[in-house]
Short mmCIF file of C-alpha atoms in Angstrom, two decimals:
data_model
loop_
_atom_site.label_atom_id
_atom_site.label_comp_id
_atom_site.label_asym_id
_atom_site.label_seq_id
_atom_site.Cartn_x
_atom_site.Cartn_y
_atom_site.Cartn_z
CA UNK A 5 0.00 0.00 0.00
CA UNK A 6 2.87 2.39 0.77
CA UNK A 7 4.24 1.85 -2.73
CA UNK A 8 0.83 2.71 -4.20
CA UNK A 9 0.81 5.92 -2.19
CA UNK A 10 4.30 6.73 -3.44
CA UNK A 11 3.18 6.33 -7.05
CA UNK A 12 0.30 8.74 -6.43
CA UNK A 13 2.66 11.33 -5.01
CA UNK A 14 3.00 14.26 -7.45
CA UNK A 15 6.76 14.06 -7.08
CA UNK A 16 6.74 10.65 -8.81
CA UNK A 17 6.00 10.17 -12.50
CA UNK A 18 5.65 6.84 -14.29
CA UNK A 19 7.86 6.69 -17.37
CA UNK A 20 8.23 4.05 -20.09
CA UNK A 21 10.58 3.38 -22.98
CA UNK A 22 10.14 1.74 -26.37
CA UNK A 23 12.22 -1.42 -26.92
CA UNK A 24 12.02 -0.87 -30.67
CA UNK A 25 12.94 2.81 -30.61
CA UNK A 26 15.37 3.39 -27.75
CA UNK A 27 16.34 6.75 -29.26
CA UNK A 28 13.07 8.15 -27.89
CA UNK A 29 14.34 7.77 -24.34
CA UNK A 30 11.82 7.73 -21.49
CA UNK A 31 8.36 9.26 -21.85
CA UNK A 32 4.99 9.24 -20.10
CA UNK A 33 2.63 6.38 -21.13
CA UNK A 34 0.04 8.61 -22.79
CA UNK A 35 0.62 7.64 -26.44
CA UNK A 36 -2.24 5.87 -28.24
CA UNK A 37 -2.09 3.04 -30.76
CA UNK A 38 -2.99 5.51 -33.50
CA UNK A 39 -0.04 7.74 -32.58
CA UNK A 40 2.53 4.93 -32.39
CA UNK A 41 4.18 4.07 -35.69
CA UNK A 42 5.08 0.57 -34.50
CA UNK A 43 1.48 -0.62 -34.33
CA UNK A 44 -0.99 -1.05 -37.16
CA UNK A 45 -4.68 -1.89 -37.23
CA UNK A 46 -5.44 -5.17 -38.98
CA UNK A 47 -8.94 -5.51 -40.39
CA UNK A 48 -8.58 -9.31 -40.51
CA UNK A 49 -8.51 -9.54 -36.75
CA UNK A 50 -10.14 -6.22 -35.84
CA UNK A 51 -7.34 -5.20 -33.52
CA UNK A 52 -3.86 -3.67 -33.48
CA UNK A 53 -0.75 -5.76 -34.09
CA UNK A 54 2.92 -4.83 -33.90
CA UNK A 55 4.38 -4.31 -37.36
CA UNK A 56 6.66 -7.17 -38.38
CA UNK A 57 6.22 -8.69 -34.94
CA UNK A 58 8.87 -11.32 -34.25
CA UNK A 59 7.18 -14.53 -33.11
CA UNK A 60 8.96 -17.79 -32.33
CA UNK A 61 6.92 -21.00 -32.34
CA UNK A 62 8.30 -23.95 -30.39
CA UNK A 63 6.91 -27.11 -31.96
CA UNK A 64 6.32 -25.48 -35.34
CA UNK A 65 6.02 -28.79 -37.25
CA UNK A 66 2.95 -29.92 -35.30
CA UNK A 67 -0.82 -29.80 -35.85
CA UNK A 68 -1.12 -26.41 -34.17
CA UNK A 69 2.36 -24.99 -34.64
CA UNK A 70 2.37 -25.17 -38.44
CA UNK A 71 -1.17 -23.82 -38.70
CA UNK A 72 -0.36 -20.87 -36.45
CA UNK A 73 2.88 -20.12 -38.30
CA UNK A 74 0.97 -19.67 -41.57
CA UNK A 75 -1.75 -17.56 -39.93
CA UNK A 76 0.76 -15.21 -38.30
CA UNK A 77 2.86 -15.07 -41.45
CA UNK A 78 -0.17 -13.95 -43.45
CA UNK A 79 -0.61 -11.15 -40.92
CA UNK A 80 2.93 -9.90 -41.55
CA UNK A 81 4.69 -11.36 -38.52
CA UNK A 82 8.30 -12.48 -38.78
CA UNK A 83 8.12 -16.17 -37.94
CA UNK A 84 10.82 -18.40 -36.56
CA UNK A 85 10.44 -21.85 -35.08
CA UNK A 86 12.01 -25.03 -33.80
CA UNK A 87 11.04 -28.68 -33.83
CA UNK A 88 12.73 -32.04 -33.33
CA UNK A 89 9.93 -34.10 -34.98
CA UNK A 90 8.88 -35.63 -31.65
CA UNK A 91 5.28 -36.01 -32.84
CA UNK A 92 6.23 -37.64 -36.13
CA UNK A 93 8.42 -40.14 -34.27
CA UNK A 94 5.78 -41.01 -31.66
CA UNK A 95 3.10 -41.60 -34.27
CA UNK A 96 5.52 -43.79 -36.22
CA UNK A 97 6.21 -45.73 -33.00
CA UNK A 98 2.50 -46.57 -32.86
CA UNK A 99 2.61 -47.84 -36.43
CA UNK A 100 0.43 -44.96 -37.57
CA UNK A 101 0.81 -41.91 -39.78
CA UNK A 102 -0.80 -38.55 -40.34
CA UNK A 103 -4.15 -39.23 -42.00
CA UNK A 104 -3.75 -36.05 -44.03
CA UNK A 105 -0.50 -36.33 -46.03
CA UNK A 106 2.07 -33.79 -44.85
CA UNK A 107 5.21 -32.64 -46.59
CA UNK A 108 8.72 -32.59 -45.15
CA UNK A 109 9.62 -29.44 -43.27
CA UNK A 110 11.85 -28.30 -46.14
CA UNK A 111 9.02 -28.61 -48.65
CA UNK A 112 6.63 -26.91 -46.26
CA UNK A 113 8.95 -23.92 -45.85
CA UNK A 114 9.50 -23.62 -49.60
CA UNK A 115 5.77 -23.87 -50.33
CA UNK A 116 4.91 -21.27 -47.70
CA UNK A 117 7.23 -18.84 -49.48
CA UNK A 118 6.01 -19.72 -52.98
CA UNK A 119 2.26 -19.77 -52.30
CA UNK A 120 1.78 -17.35 -49.40
CA UNK A 121 4.93 -15.22 -49.57
CA UNK A 122 5.89 -16.21 -46.03
CA UNK A 123 9.53 -16.64 -45.03
CA UNK A 124 9.99 -18.82 -41.95
CA UNK A 125 13.30 -19.26 -40.17
CA UNK A 126 13.52 -22.85 -38.95
CA UNK A 127 16.00 -24.79 -36.84
CA UNK A 128 15.87 -28.47 -35.93
CA UNK A 129 16.33 -28.13 -32.17
CA UNK A 130 15.19 -30.19 -29.21
CA UNK A 131 13.70 -27.94 -26.51
CA UNK A 132 15.86 -29.83 -24.02
CA UNK A 133 19.01 -28.62 -25.81
CA UNK A 134 19.32 -25.34 -23.96
CA UNK A 135 22.57 -24.30 -25.62
CA UNK A 136 21.17 -24.45 -29.15
CA UNK A 137 17.84 -22.99 -28.11
CA UNK A 138 19.60 -20.14 -26.32
CA UNK A 139 21.68 -19.37 -29.39
CA UNK A 140 18.54 -19.27 -31.54
CA UNK A 141 16.75 -16.99 -29.08
CA UNK A 142 19.74 -14.66 -29.11
CA UNK A 143 19.76 -14.65 -32.91
CA UNK A 144 16.03 -14.10 -33.49
CA UNK A 145 15.18 -11.90 -30.44
CA UNK A 146 11.48 -12.87 -30.51
CA UNK A 147 8.88 -10.48 -29.10
CA UNK A 148 6.53 -13.38 -28.42
CA UNK A 149 7.16 -17.09 -27.90
CA UNK A 150 4.39 -19.65 -28.46
CA UNK A 151 5.15 -22.86 -26.59
CA UNK A 152 3.74 -25.92 -28.38
CA UNK A 153 6.87 -28.06 -27.89
CA UNK A 154 5.34 -30.59 -25.52
CA UNK A 155 3.98 -34.09 -25.87
CA UNK A 156 0.18 -33.53 -25.89
CA UNK A 157 -1.04 -37.10 -25.40
CA UNK A 158 -2.64 -38.50 -22.24
CA UNK A 159 -2.69 -42.11 -23.54
CA UNK A 160 0.97 -41.92 -24.58
CA UNK A 161 1.88 -40.95 -21.01
CA UNK A 162 -0.06 -43.94 -19.65
CA UNK A 163 1.52 -46.69 -21.79
CA UNK A 164 4.17 -47.63 -19.21
CA UNK A 165 6.84 -46.17 -16.95
CA UNK A 166 9.22 -45.28 -19.80
CA UNK A 167 6.54 -43.33 -21.68
CA UNK A 168 5.38 -41.51 -18.55
CA UNK A 169 8.95 -40.44 -17.74
CA UNK A 170 9.58 -39.41 -21.34
CA UNK A 171 6.50 -37.16 -21.36
CA UNK A 172 7.14 -35.55 -18.01
CA UNK A 173 10.85 -35.00 -18.65
CA UNK A 174 10.25 -33.42 -22.05
CA UNK A 175 7.39 -31.24 -20.88
CA UNK A 176 8.46 -30.17 -17.40
CA UNK A 177 12.24 -29.92 -17.83
CA UNK A 178 11.88 -28.44 -21.31
CA UNK A 179 9.58 -25.68 -20.07
CA UNK A 180 11.70 -24.96 -16.99
CA UNK A 181 14.81 -24.64 -19.14
CA UNK A 182 12.96 -22.29 -21.49
CA UNK A 183 11.99 -20.04 -18.57
CA UNK A 184 15.62 -19.70 -17.45
CA UNK A 185 16.68 -18.89 -21.02
CA UNK A 186 13.98 -16.22 -21.28
CA UNK A 187 15.14 -14.67 -18.02
CA UNK A 188 18.70 -14.48 -19.27
CA UNK A 189 18.16 -13.51 -22.92
CA UNK A 190 14.66 -12.16 -23.67
CA UNK A 191 13.12 -11.12 -20.34
CA UNK A 192 10.61 -8.73 -21.95
CA UNK A 193 9.28 -11.31 -24.42
CA UNK A 194 5.76 -12.59 -23.78
CA UNK A 195 5.22 -16.33 -23.42
CA UNK A 196 1.99 -17.88 -24.68
CA UNK A 197 2.03 -21.42 -23.30
CA UNK A 198 -0.44 -24.12 -24.23
CA UNK A 199 -2.09 -25.61 -21.18
CA UNK A 200 -5.21 -27.76 -21.11
CA UNK A 201 -8.62 -27.74 -19.45
CA UNK A 202 -7.69 -31.24 -18.31
CA UNK A 203 -5.50 -29.65 -15.63
CA UNK A 204 -8.68 -28.83 -13.72
CA UNK A 205 -10.30 -32.24 -14.05
CA UNK A 206 -14.08 -32.54 -13.64
CA UNK A 207 -14.93 -31.53 -10.05
CA UNK A 208 -17.73 -33.74 -8.76
CA UNK A 209 -18.73 -30.90 -6.43
CA UNK A 210 -19.83 -28.82 -9.41
CA UNK A 211 -17.30 -26.09 -8.61
CA UNK A 212 -16.90 -23.89 -11.70
CA UNK A 213 -13.64 -24.08 -13.64
CA UNK A 214 -12.50 -20.50 -13.22
CA UNK A 215 -9.83 -19.16 -15.55
CA UNK A 216 -6.90 -20.49 -13.55
CA UNK A 217 -7.11 -17.88 -10.81
CA UNK A 218 -9.93 -17.24 -8.35
CA UNK A 219 -11.81 -13.98 -9.04
CA UNK A 220 -11.36 -11.11 -6.62
CA UNK A 221 -14.64 -11.73 -4.81
CA UNK A 222 -14.12 -15.48 -4.23
CA UNK A 223 -14.40 -16.37 -0.53
CA UNK A 224 -13.76 -19.54 1.50
CA UNK A 225 -16.09 -20.12 4.46
CA UNK A 226 -15.11 -22.81 6.93
CA UNK A 227 -15.75 -23.36 10.61
CA UNK A 228 -17.45 -20.02 11.01
CA UNK A 229 -14.46 -18.15 9.58
CA UNK A 230 -13.95 -16.50 6.20
CA UNK A 231 -10.93 -15.99 3.93
CA UNK A 232 -10.53 -14.29 0.58
CA UNK A 233 -9.35 -16.52 -2.28
CA UNK A 234 -9.07 -13.71 -4.80
CA UNK A 235 -5.92 -13.94 -6.91
CA UNK A 236 -4.94 -17.46 -5.79
CA UNK A 237 -4.45 -20.29 -8.25
CA UNK A 238 -7.49 -22.56 -8.46
CA UNK A 239 -7.28 -26.27 -7.55
CA UNK A 240 -5.95 -28.73 -10.13
CA UNK A 241 -7.00 -32.35 -10.55
CA UNK A 242 -5.02 -33.77 -13.50
CA UNK A 243 -6.40 -36.85 -15.22
CA UNK A 244 -3.23 -38.50 -16.57
CA UNK A 245 0.54 -38.31 -16.17
CA UNK A 246 0.56 -35.98 -19.18
CA UNK A 247 -1.85 -33.64 -17.41
CA UNK A 248 0.32 -33.80 -14.30
CA UNK A 249 3.19 -32.42 -16.39
CA UNK A 250 1.00 -29.52 -17.50
CA UNK A 251 0.11 -28.71 -13.90
CA UNK A 252 3.80 -28.62 -13.02
CA UNK A 253 4.32 -26.27 -15.97
CA UNK A 254 1.63 -23.99 -14.60
CA UNK A 255 3.41 -23.60 -11.27
CA UNK A 256 6.83 -23.13 -12.89
CA UNK A 257 5.56 -20.41 -15.23
CA UNK A 258 3.62 -18.75 -12.40
CA UNK A 259 6.71 -18.65 -10.18
CA UNK A 260 8.96 -17.39 -13.01
CA UNK A 261 6.61 -14.46 -13.59
CA UNK A 262 6.67 -13.71 -9.86
CA UNK A 263 10.44 -14.08 -9.38
CA UNK A 264 11.76 -12.56 -12.61
CA UNK A 265 8.93 -10.40 -13.91
CA UNK A 266 8.44 -12.54 -16.97
CA UNK A 267 5.05 -12.25 -18.63
CA UNK A 268 2.83 -15.13 -19.71
CA UNK A 269 -0.60 -16.26 -20.81
CA UNK A 270 -1.42 -19.85 -19.90
CA UNK A 271 -3.97 -21.11 -22.42
CA UNK A 272 -6.22 -23.77 -20.88
CA UNK A 273 -7.42 -25.15 -24.17
CA UNK A 274 -10.34 -27.43 -24.86
CA UNK A 275 -9.99 -30.34 -27.25
CA UNK A 276 -9.17 -29.02 -30.73
CA UNK A 277 -10.74 -30.61 -33.76
CA UNK A 278 -10.85 -29.88 -37.46
CA UNK A 279 -8.81 -29.60 -40.62
CA UNK A 280 -9.52 -26.18 -42.10
CA UNK A 281 -8.00 -22.73 -42.12
CA UNK A 282 -7.65 -20.57 -45.23
CA UNK A 283 -3.87 -20.83 -45.05
CA UNK A 284 -3.48 -24.61 -44.86
CA UNK A 285 -6.16 -25.04 -47.54
CA UNK A 286 -4.24 -22.81 -49.98
CA UNK A 287 -2.13 -25.72 -51.24
CA UNK A 288 -2.09 -29.44 -50.43
CA UNK A 289 1.60 -29.14 -49.52
CA UNK A 290 0.64 -26.68 -46.75
CA UNK A 291 -1.74 -29.07 -45.00
CA UNK A 292 -1.18 -29.67 -41.30
CA UNK A 293 -1.12 -33.14 -39.81
CA UNK A 294 -4.19 -34.99 -38.53
CA UNK A 295 -3.92 -38.06 -36.31
CA UNK A 296 -6.52 -40.70 -35.50
CA UNK A 297 -4.59 -43.38 -33.61
CA UNK A 298 -5.50 -44.09 -29.99
CA UNK A 299 -2.48 -42.15 -28.71
CA UNK A 300 -2.80 -38.88 -30.60
CA UNK A 301 -6.23 -38.93 -32.25
CA UNK A 302 -8.55 -36.57 -30.37
CA UNK A 303 -12.16 -37.63 -30.07
CA UNK A 304 -13.92 -35.67 -32.85
CA UNK A 305 -11.14 -36.35 -35.35
CA UNK A 306 -11.23 -40.03 -34.43
CA UNK A 307 -15.02 -40.24 -34.72
CA UNK A 308 -15.04 -38.76 -38.22
CA UNK A 309 -12.37 -41.17 -39.42
CA UNK A 310 -14.12 -44.16 -37.87
CA UNK A 311 -17.31 -43.09 -39.62
CA UNK A 312 -15.55 -42.99 -42.98
CA UNK A 313 -14.16 -46.48 -42.40
CA UNK A 314 -17.57 -47.86 -41.51
CA UNK A 315 -16.47 -48.66 -37.97
CA UNK A 316 -18.88 -47.90 -35.10
CA UNK A 317 -17.79 -44.77 -33.21
CA UNK A 318 -16.11 -45.74 -29.92
CA UNK A 319 -17.78 -44.03 -26.96
CA UNK A 320 -16.05 -44.78 -23.66
CA UNK A 321 -18.32 -45.99 -20.85
CA UNK A 322 -21.68 -44.25 -20.66
CA UNK A 323 -20.58 -41.39 -22.90
CA UNK A 324 -21.88 -38.90 -20.33
CA UNK A 325 -18.46 -37.31 -19.86
CA UNK A 326 -18.53 -33.57 -20.67
CA UNK A 327 -15.54 -31.86 -22.28
CA UNK A 328 -14.69 -28.48 -23.79
CA UNK A 329 -14.00 -28.15 -27.52
CA UNK A 330 -12.86 -25.60 -30.07
CA UNK A 331 -12.40 -25.76 -33.85
CA UNK A 332 -8.90 -25.39 -35.30
CA UNK A 333 -9.63 -22.09 -37.05
CA UNK A 334 -11.22 -20.60 -33.93
CA UNK A 335 -8.23 -21.71 -31.83
CA UNK A 336 -5.91 -19.87 -34.21
CA UNK A 337 -8.01 -16.73 -33.85
CA UNK A 338 -7.63 -16.93 -30.06
CA UNK A 339 -3.87 -17.34 -30.25
CA UNK A 340 -3.43 -14.39 -32.60
CA UNK A 341 -5.44 -12.15 -30.27
CA UNK A 342 -3.35 -13.19 -27.26
CA UNK A 343 -0.11 -12.57 -29.15
CA UNK A 344 -1.35 -9.14 -30.25
CA UNK A 345 -2.14 -8.08 -26.66
CA UNK A 346 0.78 -9.19 -24.49
CA UNK A 347 0.54 -9.28 -20.69
CA UNK A 348 2.28 -6.74 -18.48
CA UNK A 349 5.73 -7.44 -16.97
CA UNK A 350 5.33 -9.84 -14.07
CA UNK A 351 1.80 -10.78 -15.11
CA UNK A 352 0.74 -14.42 -15.18
CA UNK A 353 -2.77 -14.80 -16.53
CA UNK A 354 -4.93 -17.68 -17.64
CA UNK A 355 -7.61 -17.96 -20.30
CA UNK A 356 -9.97 -20.88 -20.84
CA UNK A 357 -9.92 -21.35 -24.62
CA UNK A 358 -13.13 -23.12 -25.50
CA UNK A 359 -16.11 -22.41 -27.78
CA UNK A 360 -18.48 -25.19 -26.73
CA UNK A 361 -19.07 -27.96 -24.19
CA UNK A 362 -20.43 -31.32 -25.30
CA UNK A 363 -21.11 -34.77 -23.95
CA UNK A 364 -19.12 -37.45 -25.72
CA UNK A 365 -22.22 -39.37 -26.78
CA UNK A 366 -23.69 -36.12 -28.15
CA UNK A 367 -20.54 -35.66 -30.23
CA UNK A 368 -20.95 -39.17 -31.58
CA UNK A 369 -24.56 -38.44 -32.51
CA UNK A 370 -23.53 -35.24 -34.30
CA UNK A 371 -20.73 -36.90 -36.28
CA UNK A 372 -23.08 -39.75 -37.25
CA UNK A 373 -25.81 -37.32 -38.31
CA UNK A 374 -23.47 -35.36 -40.58
CA UNK A 375 -21.94 -38.51 -42.05
CA UNK A 376 -25.28 -40.20 -42.68
CA UNK A 377 -27.32 -37.24 -43.92
CA UNK A 378 -24.73 -35.34 -45.94
CA UNK A 379 -22.33 -38.03 -47.09
CA UNK A 380 -24.57 -41.07 -47.44
CA UNK A 381 -22.73 -43.16 -44.86
CA UNK A 382 -24.18 -45.67 -42.42
CA UNK A 383 -22.54 -44.59 -39.18
CA UNK A 384 -23.34 -46.46 -35.98
CA UNK A 385 -22.09 -46.00 -32.42
CA UNK A 386 -20.68 -48.47 -29.89
CA UNK A 387 -20.10 -48.19 -26.18
CA UNK A 388 -16.86 -49.80 -25.03
CA UNK A 389 -15.23 -50.32 -21.66
CA UNK A 390 -13.67 -47.07 -20.58
CA UNK A 391 -9.87 -47.54 -20.61
CA UNK A 392 -9.49 -44.37 -18.52
CA UNK A 393 -10.10 -43.75 -14.83
CA UNK A 394 -12.73 -41.02 -14.86
CA UNK A 395 -16.28 -40.33 -13.71
CA UNK A 396 -19.04 -41.28 -16.14
CA UNK A 397 -21.39 -38.68 -14.64
CA UNK A 398 -20.23 -35.29 -13.45
CA UNK A 399 -21.24 -31.63 -13.51
CA UNK A 400 -19.15 -29.37 -15.73
CA UNK A 401 -19.26 -25.58 -15.64
CA UNK A 402 -16.53 -23.63 -17.43
CA UNK A 403 -15.88 -19.90 -17.08
CA UNK A 404 -14.52 -18.46 -20.34
CA UNK A 405 -15.01 -14.70 -20.17
CA UNK A 406 -11.61 -13.21 -20.92
CA UNK A 407 -11.23 -14.19 -24.57
CA UNK A 408 -14.63 -12.84 -25.68
CA UNK A 409 -14.81 -9.83 -23.34
CA UNK A 410 -11.17 -8.71 -23.13
CA UNK A 411 -9.65 -9.94 -26.39
CA UNK A 412 -12.66 -9.80 -28.72
CA UNK A 413 -12.85 -13.50 -29.61
CA UNK A 414 -16.03 -14.71 -31.32
CA UNK A 415 -16.32 -18.29 -32.63
CA UNK A 416 -16.89 -18.47 -36.37
CA UNK A 417 -17.56 -22.18 -36.85
CA UNK A 418 -20.29 -24.41 -35.50
CA UNK A 419 -19.56 -28.00 -34.58
CA UNK A 420 -21.53 -29.34 -37.56
CA UNK A 421 -19.81 -26.96 -40.00
CA UNK A 422 -16.32 -28.11 -39.08
CA UNK A 423 -17.35 -31.77 -39.00
CA UNK A 424 -18.67 -31.25 -42.54
CA UNK A 425 -15.32 -29.73 -43.54
CA UNK A 426 -13.61 -32.81 -42.15
CA UNK A 427 -15.78 -35.32 -44.01
CA UNK A 428 -15.31 -33.32 -47.23
CA UNK A 429 -11.51 -33.50 -47.00
CA UNK A 430 -11.09 -36.95 -45.51
CA UNK A 431 -13.37 -38.78 -47.95
CA UNK A 432 -11.06 -37.90 -50.84
CA UNK A 433 -9.79 -41.21 -52.30
CA UNK A 434 -6.08 -40.73 -51.55
CA UNK A 435 -6.80 -39.82 -47.94
CA UNK A 436 -9.38 -42.55 -47.46
CA UNK A 437 -6.74 -45.03 -48.60
CA UNK A 438 -4.40 -43.81 -45.84
CA UNK A 439 -7.20 -44.21 -43.31
CA UNK A 440 -7.78 -47.81 -44.39
CA UNK A 441 -4.04 -48.57 -44.11
CA UNK A 442 -3.97 -47.52 -40.43
CA UNK A 443 -7.34 -48.80 -39.21
CA UNK A 444 -5.58 -51.23 -36.84
CA UNK A 445 -4.31 -48.42 -34.56
CA UNK A 446 -7.68 -46.79 -33.78
CA UNK A 447 -8.90 -49.24 -31.13
CA UNK A 448 -8.17 -48.29 -27.47
CA UNK A 449 -5.61 -50.64 -25.93
CA UNK A 450 -3.81 -48.25 -23.54
CA UNK A 451 -5.49 -48.53 -20.14
CA UNK A 452 -5.09 -46.32 -17.10
CA UNK A 453 -5.23 -49.32 -14.75
CA UNK A 454 -2.12 -50.81 -16.36
CA UNK A 455 -3.80 -53.96 -17.67
CA UNK A 456 -2.61 -55.12 -21.07
CA UNK A 457 -5.84 -55.90 -22.90
CA UNK A 458 -8.29 -54.36 -25.32
CA UNK A 459 -11.48 -52.71 -24.12
CA UNK A 460 -14.53 -54.87 -24.70
CA UNK A 461 -17.63 -53.75 -26.58
CA UNK A 462 -20.66 -53.17 -24.33
CA UNK A 463 -23.28 -52.47 -27.01
CA UNK A 464 -23.77 -51.12 -30.53
CA UNK A 465 -26.65 -48.73 -31.20
CA UNK A 466 -28.13 -46.43 -33.81
CA UNK A 467 -27.44 -42.67 -33.54
CA UNK A 468 -30.04 -40.61 -31.69
CA UNK A 469 -31.52 -43.52 -29.76
CA UNK A 470 -29.95 -42.77 -26.37
CA UNK A 471 -31.63 -40.49 -23.85
CA UNK A 472 -29.79 -37.24 -23.11
CA UNK A 473 -29.87 -37.42 -19.33
CA UNK A 474 -27.45 -36.69 -16.51
CA UNK A 475 -25.73 -33.37 -15.99
CA UNK A 476 -25.89 -30.65 -18.60
CA UNK A 477 -22.84 -28.59 -19.72
CA UNK A 478 -22.66 -25.00 -18.50
CA UNK A 479 -20.44 -22.52 -20.36
CA UNK A 480 -20.22 -19.01 -18.88
CA UNK A 481 -18.84 -16.49 -21.38
CA UNK A 482 -20.07 -13.43 -19.51
CA UNK A 483 -23.59 -13.60 -20.85
CA UNK A 484 -26.47 -14.82 -18.70
CA UNK A 485 -25.80 -18.40 -17.63
CA UNK A 486 -28.80 -20.67 -18.01
CA UNK A 487 -28.80 -23.48 -15.46
CA UNK A 488 -31.11 -26.20 -16.72
CA UNK A 489 -33.48 -28.12 -14.50
CA UNK A 490 -32.02 -31.39 -15.80
CA UNK A 491 -28.78 -30.72 -13.90
CA UNK A 492 -29.03 -33.86 -11.84
CA UNK A 493 -28.00 -37.45 -12.23
CA UNK A 494 -30.44 -39.57 -14.16
CA UNK A 495 -30.29 -43.36 -13.90
CA UNK A 496 -29.80 -45.02 -17.26
#
């Protein structure tokens, strides 16, 4: 409080300096975006963006990294990136491949320049190699770093001890090393780190999933006493050894911002699905990867591919689990907006990046409906033993106010629209052939209980024949939250 009083004293004046134009010296922070020559308004995103902003993407060869690189490049950013092909190697280990054919990194870089006019500076670097990564940071001097260089698979982390250690070492030690490098070399650079809604779990109490930090008016009442929770990190309940690594990341990034005045957004992302952005659709050589195997194939992507193969869609357990989702193109919009509006020095903030909440069996019904009605397929659904340790029935309320209210995010794609985009692309003959060649890796065989056996089929049923009971999803984006009367457990 004394420091606040000092700042209000007329003898003290807050001054800033421009990292890009040090010749200006120190000046009062009264300049507007319109007055600053380093910022320009971009109609494509309806906000200001630094001219020629230097952005480094860690994990640039991946599903998200490559897609974001092209989006930012189209907006005029100077893109650099690293990758060590971890994802390609893990998928190959499973005996799978990217369902959508992807070019080598060299061909990708050349095509990006030829087709989109984007020059990307790439280095093959393992995030654990701090010497090489440090040299690259020093060379490129990024103004923002997007951290996608982590293993994103819960099943992969649950295969056995070696896989669990591999995931946690890569993710936790890699991120911690990055934080030390940022402190030493680029302390003013903003870090946009990919987290996951899975860090929070699915609280059976119905406690809302706040955006990582309790709001200012949150209060704990216990034993007749009361404490403020405002500003404290919310509880975590990770659901796999992969998610445990992400929780550890959260605390490491949080502490680094507190100790060293680094700045970071932690993006608690829902499950991403989809295949389309304007940039990756510009040329088949620019396509990003899409996986469907049981290790790396996320649920909507896997459902669509099973539907094309004529295999019943695999719903785990009762299918009443509720999860957050966001289409690929909408996720890229979110990331661009976060990069364009960096946090303050010392600020650690969290956003829940999600555009919709769905039950798994509802997703299966939607995929089947699109496949059957628009593509003439005969998609059925099957319930199988749940290989994971998770509640079949649970409440699920997600707070996601910051992206729409602070950063201007508005979803552009409905679930059915993006599923239609997926069927349109993936039913092409050359892609369907790749799907058929890897059909053996779709079935769930990695179990959380450690048993080495396949999950058994419980029943097969026609889409739309199961009652929509149980808890209902609740997504709070700052508009009026409608709590439905059906928010109670219904016996099946």
